[in-house]
PDB file of C-alpha atoms in Angstrom:
ATOM      1  CA  MET V   1     101.370 125.635  86.308  1.00 53.00           C
ATOM      2  CA  SER V   2     102.990 124.073  83.347  1.00 62.00           C
ATOM      3  CA  LEU V   3     104.354 120.611  83.010  1.00 73.00           C
ATOM      4  CA  LYS V   4     107.789 120.734  81.555  1.00 80.00           C
ATOM      5  CA  LEU V   5     109.963 117.564  81.949  1.00 79.00           C
ATOM      6  CA  ASN V   6     113.489 117.095  81.072  1.00 85.00           C
ATOM      7  CA  LYS V   7     115.895 114.320  80.734  1.00 89.00           C
ATOM      8  CA  LYS V   8     116.447 114.442  84.530  1.00 89.00           C
ATOM      9  CA  ASP V   9     112.748 113.980  85.090  1.00 87.00           C
ATOM     10  CA  PHE V  10     112.349 111.350  82.930  1.00 91.00           C
ATOM     11  CA  PHE V  11     115.379 109.400  84.367  1.00 92.00           C
ATOM     12  CA  GLU V  12     113.950 109.965  87.985  1.00 90.00           C
ATOM     13  CA  MET V  13     110.615 108.314  87.056  1.00 93.00           C
ATOM     14  CA  PHE V  14     112.516 105.539  85.153  1.00 94.00           C
ATOM     15  CA  LYS V  15     114.556 104.942  88.335  1.00 95.00           C
ATOM     16  CA  GLY V  16     111.441 105.108  90.481  1.00 94.00           C
ATOM     17  CA  ILE V  17     109.726 102.470  88.553  1.00 96.00           C
ATOM     18  CA  LEU V  18     112.951 100.212  88.565  1.00 96.00           C
ATOM     19  CA  PHE V  19     113.550 100.684  92.217  1.00 96.00           C
ATOM     20  CA  SER V  20     109.969  99.697  92.818  1.00 96.00           C
ATOM     21  CA  ILE V  21     109.895  96.497  90.705  1.00 96.00           C
ATOM     22  CA  ILE V  22     113.152  95.299  92.277  1.00 96.00           C
ATOM     23  CA  ILE V  23     112.071  96.001  95.894  1.00 96.00           C
ATOM     24  CA  SER V  24     108.741  94.251  95.051  1.00 95.00           C
ATOM     25  CA  LEU V  25     110.306  91.301  93.743  1.00 94.00           C
ATOM     26  CA  LEU V  26     112.583  91.046  96.712  1.00 96.00           C
ATOM     27  CA  LEU V  27     109.588  91.354  99.107  1.00 96.00           C
ATOM     28  CA  VAL V  28     107.595  88.800  97.190  1.00 93.00           C
ATOM     29  CA  VAL V  29     110.358  86.391  97.547  1.00 93.00           C
ATOM     30  CA  ILE V  30     110.728  87.019 101.243  1.00 95.00           C
ATOM     31  CA  PHE V  31     107.013  86.681 101.623  1.00 95.00           C
ATOM     32  CA  ALA V  32     106.832  83.543  99.312  1.00 92.00           C
ATOM     33  CA  VAL V  33     109.237  81.909 101.873  1.00 93.00           C
ATOM     34  CA  ILE V  34     107.155  83.006 104.831  1.00 93.00           C
ATOM     35  CA  VAL V  35     103.981  81.746 103.321  1.00 92.00           C
ATOM     36  CA  LYS V  36     105.631  78.466 102.349  1.00 89.00           C
ATOM     37  CA  PHE V  37     106.278  77.813 106.221  1.00 91.00           C
ATOM     38  CA  ALA V  38     103.159  79.712 107.714  1.00 90.00           C
ATOM     39  CA  ASN V  39      99.474  78.705 107.374  1.00 85.00           C
ATOM     40  CA  LEU V  40      98.206  81.801 106.031  1.00 87.00           C
ATOM     41  CA  SER V  41      94.721  82.342 104.463  1.00 89.00           C
ATOM     42  CA  GLN V  42      94.162  83.542 101.209  1.00 88.00           C
ATOM     43  CA  LYS V  43      92.623  86.768 102.322  1.00 91.00           C
ATOM     44  CA  ALA V  44      95.920  87.486 104.343  1.00 90.00           C
ATOM     45  CA  VAL V  45      98.140  86.744 101.575  1.00 90.00           C
ATOM     46  CA  GLN V  46      96.213  89.187  99.490  1.00 89.00           C
ATOM     47  CA  ILE V  47      96.169  92.098 102.140  1.00 91.00           C
ATOM     48  CA  VAL V  48     100.008  91.672 102.340  1.00 93.00           C
ATOM     49  CA  ASN V  49     100.527  91.859  98.701  1.00 92.00           C
ATOM     50  CA  VAL V  50      98.627  95.339  98.895  1.00 91.00           C
ATOM     51  CA  PHE V  51     101.016  96.483 101.631  1.00 95.00           C
ATOM     52  CA  LEU V  52     104.070  95.124  99.668  1.00 95.00           C
ATOM     53  CA  LYS V  53     103.143  97.172  96.537  1.00 95.00           C
ATOM     54  CA  ILE V  54     102.519 100.284  98.836  1.00 95.00           C
ATOM     55  CA  ILE V  55     105.973  99.932 100.124  1.00 97.00           C
ATOM     56  CA  SER V  56     107.419  99.247  97.035  1.00 97.00           C
ATOM     57  CA  ILE V  57     106.025 102.140  95.286  1.00 97.00           C
ATOM     58  CA  PHE V  58     106.956 104.429  98.445  1.00 96.00           C
ATOM     59  CA  PHE V  59     110.435 103.572  98.345  1.00 96.00           C
ATOM     60  CA  GLY V  60     111.065 103.458  94.673  1.00 94.00           C
ATOM     61  CA  THR V  61     109.758 106.943  94.713  1.00 94.00           C
ATOM     62  CA  LEU V  62     111.490 108.124  97.771  1.00 93.00           C
ATOM     63  CA  LEU V  63     114.833 106.607  96.352  1.00 92.00           C
ATOM     64  CA  ALA V  64     114.402 107.862  92.668  1.00 90.00           C
ATOM     65  CA  ILE V  65     112.756 111.484  92.915  1.00 89.00           C
ATOM     66  CA  LYS V  66     115.851 113.882  93.916  1.00 87.00           C
ATOM     67  CA  SER V  67     114.347 117.210  92.684  1.00 79.00           C
ATOM     68  CA  GLY V  68     111.739 118.904  94.816  1.00 76.00           C
ATOM     69  CA  LYS V  69     109.206 119.279  91.936  1.00 82.00           C
ATOM     70  CA  GLN V  70     106.295 117.648  90.222  1.00 87.00           C
ATOM     71  CA  GLY V  71     105.925 114.892  92.781  1.00 89.00           C
ATOM     72  CA  LEU V  72     102.466 114.655  92.117  1.00 91.00           C
ATOM     73  CA  PHE V  73     103.027 113.768  88.471  1.00 92.00           C
ATOM     74  CA  LYS V  74     106.200 111.644  88.877  1.00 92.00           C
ATOM     75  CA  GLY V  75     104.660 109.634  91.711  1.00 94.00           C
ATOM     76  CA  SER V  76     101.377 108.839  89.489  1.00 95.00           C
ATOM     77  CA  ILE V  77     103.569 107.714  86.571  1.00 95.00           C
ATOM     78  CA  ILE V  78     105.822 105.611  88.788  1.00 96.00           C
ATOM     79  CA  GLY V  79     102.610 104.016  90.417  1.00 96.00           C
ATOM     80  CA  LEU V  80     101.064 103.685  87.062  1.00 96.00           C
ATOM     81  CA  PHE V  81     104.032 102.015  85.405  1.00 96.00           C
ATOM     82  CA  PHE V  82     104.745 100.014  88.383  1.00 96.00           C
ATOM     83  CA  VAL V  83     101.445  98.288  88.370  1.00 95.00           C
ATOM     84  CA  LEU V  84     101.558  97.648  84.677  1.00 94.00           C
ATOM     85  CA  ILE V  85     105.166  96.153  84.729  1.00 95.00           C
ATOM     86  CA  SER V  86     104.587  94.014  87.830  1.00 92.00           C
ATOM     87  CA  TYR V  87     101.263  92.934  86.466  1.00 92.00           C
ATOM     88  CA  LEU V  88     103.190  91.682  83.358  1.00 93.00           C
ATOM     89  CA  ILE V  89     106.224  89.947  85.254  1.00 91.00           C
ATOM     90  CA  PHE V  90     103.834  88.178  87.861  1.00 85.00           C
ATOM     91  CA  SER V  91     101.527  86.934  84.950  1.00 88.00           C
ATOM     92  CA  LEU V  92     104.512  85.493  83.117  1.00 92.00           C
ATOM     93  CA  ILE V  93     105.820  83.909  86.046  1.00 87.00           C
ATOM     94  CA  ASN V  94     101.889  82.567  86.892  1.00 84.00           C
ATOM     95  CA  GLY V  95     101.375  81.620  83.484  1.00 86.00           C
ATOM     96  CA  SER V  96      98.205  83.605  83.318  1.00 84.00           C
ATOM     97  CA  PHE V  97      97.153  86.902  82.023  1.00 84.00           C
ATOM     98  CA  ALA V  98      93.887  86.929  83.692  1.00 83.00           C
ATOM     99  CA  ILE V  99      92.048  90.272  84.407  1.00 86.00           C
ATOM    100  CA  ASN V 100      89.651  90.278  87.264  1.00 83.00           C
ATOM    101  CA  PRO V 101      88.105  92.903  89.576  1.00 84.00           C
ATOM    102  CA  LEU V 102      91.360  92.778  91.735  1.00 83.00           C
ATOM    103  CA  THR V 103      93.294  93.949  88.785  1.00 85.00           C
ATOM    104  CA  ALA V 104      91.488  97.238  88.387  1.00 88.00           C
ATOM    105  CA  PHE V 105      91.588  97.845  92.142  1.00 89.00           C
ATOM    106  CA  ASP V 106      95.492  97.271  91.790  1.00 90.00           C
ATOM    107  CA  VAL V 107      95.718 100.054  89.071  1.00 92.00           C
ATOM    108  CA  ILE V 108      93.712 102.495  90.992  1.00 93.00           C
ATOM    109  CA  PHE V 109      95.494 101.558  94.325  1.00 93.00           C
ATOM    110  CA  CYS V 110      99.018 101.921  92.772  1.00 95.00           C
ATOM    111  CA  LEU V 111      98.052 105.062  91.135  1.00 94.00           C
ATOM    112  CA  ALA V 112      97.212 106.523  94.281  1.00 96.00           C
ATOM    113  CA  ALA V 113     100.158 105.033  96.317  1.00 96.00           C
ATOM    114  CA  GLY V 114     102.405 106.576  93.687  1.00 96.00           C
ATOM    115  CA  LEU V 115     100.677 109.934  93.567  1.00 95.00           C
ATOM    116  CA  LEU V 116     100.982 110.250  97.608  1.00 96.00           C
ATOM    117  CA  SER V 117     104.496 108.928  97.531  1.00 95.00           C
ATOM    118  CA  GLY V 118     105.303 111.533  95.132  1.00 94.00           C
ATOM    119  CA  ILE V 119     103.599 114.388  97.037  1.00 93.00           C
ATOM    120  CA  PHE V 120     105.555 113.148 100.306  1.00 93.00           C
ATOM    121  CA  THR V 121     108.683 112.902  98.656  1.00 92.00           C
ATOM    122  CA  VAL V 122     108.875 116.392  97.104  1.00 90.00           C
ATOM    123  CA  ASN V 123     107.864 117.826 100.409  1.00 89.00           C
ATOM    124  CA  VAL V 124     110.734 115.980 102.299  1.00 85.00           C
ATOM    125  CA  ARG V 125     113.203 117.190  99.763  1.00 73.00           C
ATOM    126  CA  ARG V 126     112.120 120.702  99.974  1.00 68.00           C
ATOM    127  CA  GLU V 127     112.494 120.705 103.871  1.00 58.00           C
ATOM    128  CA  LYS V 128     116.165 120.068 103.262  1.00 54.00           C
TER     129      LYS V 128
END
């Protein structure tokens, strides 16, 4: 199986990354309001943040990939670039570019979430 990408494929991946980042920012703002009024533990906040990333990557991939091919690759790229860009954005907001063991977990987890989302999306598109 050869990996041939055209402009449409790159545009789909770019849209997936962009949609994922926008969805993530919206969800984080909503969650921040909830955290402000609720007394949540740090562990609960970390767990919810992981789910917000998964949801963002999944819907970004689902909205962006229209062709029914190369979902594994496109989803992986979307997940990888999502984690890199979101790390930069949230580090700028936080004022700290600290890398810790959770950063490596985020990279692996977002890559896997993108991979699985891409596979799911391509298979959903094929059924139509």
